[in-house]
Short mmCIF file of C-alpha atoms and ligand atoms in Angstrom, two decimals:
data_model
loop_
_atom_site.label_atom_id
_atom_site.label_comp_id
_atom_site.label_asym_id
_atom_site.label_seq_id
_atom_site.Cartn_x
_atom_site.Cartn_y
_atom_site.Cartn_z
CA MET A 167 -96.95 -110.37 -148.21
CA SER A 168 -94.11 -108.90 -146.20
CA SER A 169 -93.41 -110.08 -142.68
CA PRO A 170 -93.96 -107.68 -139.78
CA SER A 171 -90.82 -105.98 -138.50
CA ALA A 172 -89.96 -103.35 -135.95
CA SER A 173 -88.21 -101.02 -138.34
CA PRO A 174 -89.93 -99.48 -141.35
CA ALA A 175 -89.79 -101.61 -144.50
CA GLU A 176 -88.06 -100.25 -147.57
CA GLY A 177 -90.29 -97.81 -149.39
CA ALA A 178 -92.29 -96.99 -146.26
CA LEU A 179 -93.95 -93.59 -146.45
CA ARG A 180 -92.77 -91.49 -143.52
CA PHE A 181 -94.69 -88.78 -141.74
CA ALA A 182 -93.83 -86.35 -138.96
CA CYS A 183 -95.20 -83.41 -137.01
CA ALA A 184 -93.83 -79.93 -137.76
CA CYS A 185 -91.08 -80.06 -135.11
CA GLY A 186 -90.16 -83.68 -135.89
CA ALA A 187 -90.48 -84.99 -132.30
CA LEU A 188 -93.29 -87.32 -133.36
CA SER A 189 -92.75 -89.40 -136.46
CA GLY A 190 -93.93 -92.63 -138.00
CA HIS A 191 -94.63 -94.42 -141.22
CA ILE A 192 -97.15 -96.37 -143.22
CA ALA A 193 -96.19 -99.48 -145.17
CA PRO A 194 -95.55 -99.03 -148.90
CA GLY A 195 -98.76 -100.82 -149.93
CA SER A 196 -101.04 -99.08 -147.43
CA ALA A 197 -101.69 -95.99 -149.52
CA ARG A 198 -103.18 -98.15 -152.26
CA GLN A 199 -105.56 -99.81 -149.80
CA GLY A 200 -106.47 -96.45 -148.35
CA SER A 201 -108.54 -93.63 -149.79
CA ARG A 202 -107.13 -90.18 -150.30
CA ILE A 203 -109.88 -87.59 -149.96
CA HIS A 204 -110.37 -83.86 -149.57
CA CYS A 205 -112.78 -83.11 -146.73
CA HIS A 206 -114.49 -79.74 -146.88
CA CYS A 207 -116.51 -80.15 -143.67
CA GLY A 208 -116.66 -77.39 -141.08
CA ASP A 209 -115.18 -79.58 -138.37
CA CYS A 210 -112.02 -80.47 -140.30
CA ARG A 211 -111.64 -76.77 -141.10
CA ALA A 212 -112.15 -75.80 -137.44
CA VAL A 213 -109.38 -78.18 -136.37
CA GLU A 214 -106.93 -76.64 -138.85
CA LEU A 215 -107.78 -73.15 -137.63
CA HIS A 216 -107.59 -74.18 -133.97
CA HIS A 217 -103.99 -75.28 -134.52
CA GLY A 218 -103.06 -72.15 -136.48
CA CYS A 219 -102.78 -73.89 -139.88
CA PRO A 220 -103.70 -72.05 -143.11
CA ASP A 221 -107.47 -71.87 -143.73
CA PRO A 222 -108.39 -74.89 -145.90
CA ALA A 223 -111.64 -73.28 -147.12
CA GLY A 224 -111.95 -73.93 -150.86
CA THR A 225 -109.43 -76.76 -151.05
CA GLY A 226 -110.59 -78.96 -148.17
CA VAL A 227 -108.28 -80.91 -145.87
CA ASP A 228 -106.16 -83.51 -147.68
CA LEU A 229 -106.57 -86.84 -145.83
CA LEU A 230 -105.63 -90.48 -146.32
CA GLN A 231 -108.19 -92.87 -144.81
CA LEU A 232 -106.62 -96.08 -143.51
CA ASN A 233 -106.98 -98.84 -140.95
CA PRO A 234 -105.24 -97.91 -137.68
CA ASP A 235 -102.98 -101.01 -137.88
CA MET A 236 -101.42 -99.50 -141.03
CA VAL A 237 -100.16 -96.48 -139.08
CA LYS A 238 -96.96 -96.99 -137.05
CA ILE A 239 -95.56 -94.35 -134.76
CA ASP A 240 -91.76 -94.75 -134.59
CA GLN A 241 -90.94 -92.03 -132.10
CA GLY A 242 -92.61 -89.44 -129.90
CA ALA A 243 -95.86 -91.37 -129.25
CA GLU A 244 -95.92 -89.70 -125.83
CA HIS A 245 -96.75 -86.44 -127.63
CA LEU A 246 -100.08 -87.80 -128.91
CA SER A 247 -102.74 -85.38 -127.69
CA LEU A 248 -106.45 -85.36 -128.19
CA LEU A 249 -109.05 -82.75 -128.99
CA GLN A 250 -112.81 -82.93 -129.56
CA LEU A 251 -114.91 -80.16 -131.04
CA SER A 252 -117.91 -81.43 -129.06
CA PRO A 253 -118.52 -84.25 -126.55
CA ARG A 254 -119.79 -86.60 -129.28
CA GLY A 255 -117.37 -85.39 -131.96
CA LEU A 256 -114.68 -87.44 -133.67
CA TYR A 257 -111.37 -87.77 -131.90
CA ARG A 258 -109.03 -85.15 -133.36
CA TRP A 259 -105.45 -86.23 -132.62
CA TYR A 260 -102.55 -83.77 -132.66
CA ALA A 261 -98.90 -83.61 -131.66
CA GLY A 262 -98.68 -81.84 -128.31
CA CYS A 263 -95.02 -80.97 -128.88
CA CYS A 264 -95.78 -78.40 -131.58
CA GLY A 265 -99.58 -78.41 -132.09
CA THR A 266 -99.56 -80.15 -135.48
CA PRO A 267 -102.91 -81.80 -136.26
CA LEU A 268 -102.31 -85.47 -137.13
CA PHE A 269 -105.29 -87.81 -137.43
CA ASN A 270 -108.97 -88.16 -136.85
CA SER A 271 -110.63 -91.33 -135.62
CA PRO A 272 -113.89 -92.63 -134.16
CA ARG A 273 -114.13 -92.68 -130.37
CA THR A 274 -113.67 -96.43 -130.14
CA ALA A 275 -111.02 -98.83 -131.45
CA LYS A 276 -113.86 -101.18 -132.39
CA LEU A 277 -114.51 -99.00 -135.43
CA PRO A 278 -111.08 -99.45 -137.03
CA PHE A 279 -110.69 -96.21 -138.96
CA ILE A 280 -108.13 -93.44 -139.08
CA ALA A 281 -107.68 -90.47 -141.41
CA ILE A 282 -104.16 -89.08 -141.51
CA ARG A 283 -103.35 -85.60 -142.88
CA ALA A 284 -101.49 -85.81 -146.17
CA ALA A 285 -99.53 -82.67 -145.20
CA LEU A 286 -97.58 -84.73 -142.63
CA PHE A 287 -95.84 -86.63 -145.42
CA ALA A 288 -92.77 -85.28 -147.19
CA GLU A 289 -94.36 -86.27 -150.50
CA PRO A 290 -98.17 -86.19 -150.29
CA ASP A 291 -98.38 -87.18 -153.96
CA SER A 292 -96.93 -90.58 -153.09
CA LEU A 293 -100.26 -91.25 -151.34
CA GLY A 294 -102.12 -91.70 -154.63
CA LYS A 295 -104.90 -89.81 -156.33
CA VAL A 296 -107.72 -88.04 -154.53
CA ILE A 297 -110.77 -90.28 -155.07
CA ALA A 298 -113.41 -88.32 -153.20
CA ARG A 299 -114.35 -84.83 -152.07
CA THR A 300 -116.76 -84.62 -149.18
CA PHE A 301 -119.00 -81.91 -147.70
CA ILE A 302 -118.41 -79.40 -150.49
CA PRO A 303 -120.43 -76.33 -149.47
CA LYS A 304 -123.24 -75.27 -151.83
CA LYS A 305 -125.06 -71.99 -151.24
CA GLY A 306 -128.61 -72.62 -150.06
CA LYS A 307 -128.22 -76.42 -150.44
CA PRO A 308 -126.93 -79.29 -148.31
CA PRO A 309 -123.20 -79.99 -148.79
CA GLN A 310 -122.33 -82.16 -151.79
CA HIS A 311 -120.09 -85.21 -152.08
CA LYS A 312 -118.08 -86.45 -155.06
CA GLY A 313 -116.75 -90.01 -155.24
CA ALA A 314 -118.28 -90.83 -151.85
CA ALA A 315 -119.68 -94.21 -153.00
CA ARG A 316 -116.22 -95.53 -153.85
CA MET A 317 -114.79 -94.06 -150.65
CA THR A 318 -117.50 -95.72 -148.53
CA TYR A 319 -117.10 -99.05 -150.34
CA LYS A 320 -113.35 -99.09 -149.67
CA LEU A 321 -113.88 -97.95 -146.07
CA ILE A 322 -116.33 -100.76 -145.27
CA GLY A 323 -114.06 -103.33 -146.92
CA ARG A 324 -111.06 -102.22 -144.85
CA MET A 325 -112.99 -102.08 -141.58
CA LEU A 326 -114.54 -105.52 -142.10
CA SER A 327 -111.16 -107.03 -142.87
CA ALA A 328 -109.62 -105.45 -139.74
CA ARG A 329 -112.48 -106.75 -137.60
CA LEU A 330 -112.45 -110.29 -139.02
CA THR A 331 -108.66 -110.71 -138.71
CA GLY A 332 -108.38 -109.09 -135.25
CA ARG A 333 -106.05 -106.45 -136.68
CA TRP A 334 -108.33 -103.75 -135.22
CA LYS A 335 -106.51 -104.35 -131.92
CA GLN A 336 -103.26 -103.06 -133.41
CA THR A 337 -103.81 -99.35 -133.01
CA PRO A 338 -101.53 -96.55 -131.81
CA LEU A 339 -104.55 -94.61 -130.51
CA PHE A 340 -106.22 -96.87 -127.93
CA ASP A 341 -105.50 -99.34 -125.17
CA THR A 342 -107.67 -102.12 -126.55
CA GLU A 343 -107.75 -103.92 -123.16
CA THR A 344 -109.50 -101.02 -121.43
CA GLY A 345 -110.90 -99.29 -124.53
CA ALA A 346 -109.43 -95.98 -123.38
CA PRO A 347 -107.73 -93.57 -125.80
CA VAL A 348 -103.98 -93.12 -125.13
CA ALA A 349 -104.55 -89.42 -124.32
CA LEU A 350 -107.28 -87.67 -122.38
CA PRO A 351 -109.62 -85.79 -124.72
CA GLN A 352 -109.88 -82.03 -124.27
CA VAL A 353 -113.37 -80.95 -125.40
CA LEU A 354 -113.88 -77.45 -126.77
CA THR A 355 -116.80 -75.47 -125.41
CA LYS A 356 -119.55 -74.44 -127.81
CA ALA A 357 -118.27 -70.87 -127.73
CA GLU A 358 -114.70 -71.97 -128.50
CA ARG A 359 -115.92 -74.12 -131.40
CA LYS A 360 -118.04 -71.31 -132.78
CA ALA A 361 -115.27 -68.74 -132.55
CA LEU A 362 -113.09 -70.82 -134.89
CA THR A 363 -115.22 -70.71 -138.02
CA ASN A 364 -117.48 -67.69 -137.44
CA ALA A 365 -114.72 -65.21 -138.02
ZN1 ZN B 88 -114.15 -83.41 -142.38
ZN1 ZN B 89 -93.99 -81.76 -132.90
#
């Protein structure tokens, strides 16, 4: 295994917000350990629309699920901003400099999980194949999932490993001493949430 270093290792996959003020990288091997998925859920769509991105209906939002310790922010961490679609909703991180949606995460660092938008990377195809599609809408039926068993299996394996090794404490999103997120969440009202996807 490679030794930890302050600057990105060779072959690191770099990501950035639209204006470039916030940028970071994941280690070359992280994409393989992660799971690239397309999420078709209404919440992921609402976040895209809230930030003025193209409507992902039909394609889903292209995400790479990782452990938070695999995600390094190299500059502009002060732009990390936080949105929630409801008080109990996932944390929806975005770059406050330009309003680019970045990540989603649980509300506690103790569940070491992050999903990073593939669109932030110069070459999303370097992130590997899409192994799952979740919450595909079906008329008159509950949403369907494809490949979710493999996705869940990989997710649990990664989270357990991060918990057992203590790596869950290496996260750009939380102060693990206090448990607080690094930005104050702004929670949408029900009316604001509804206005996004009822159009
Ligand atoms: Zn989703
Ligand atoms: Zn920006």
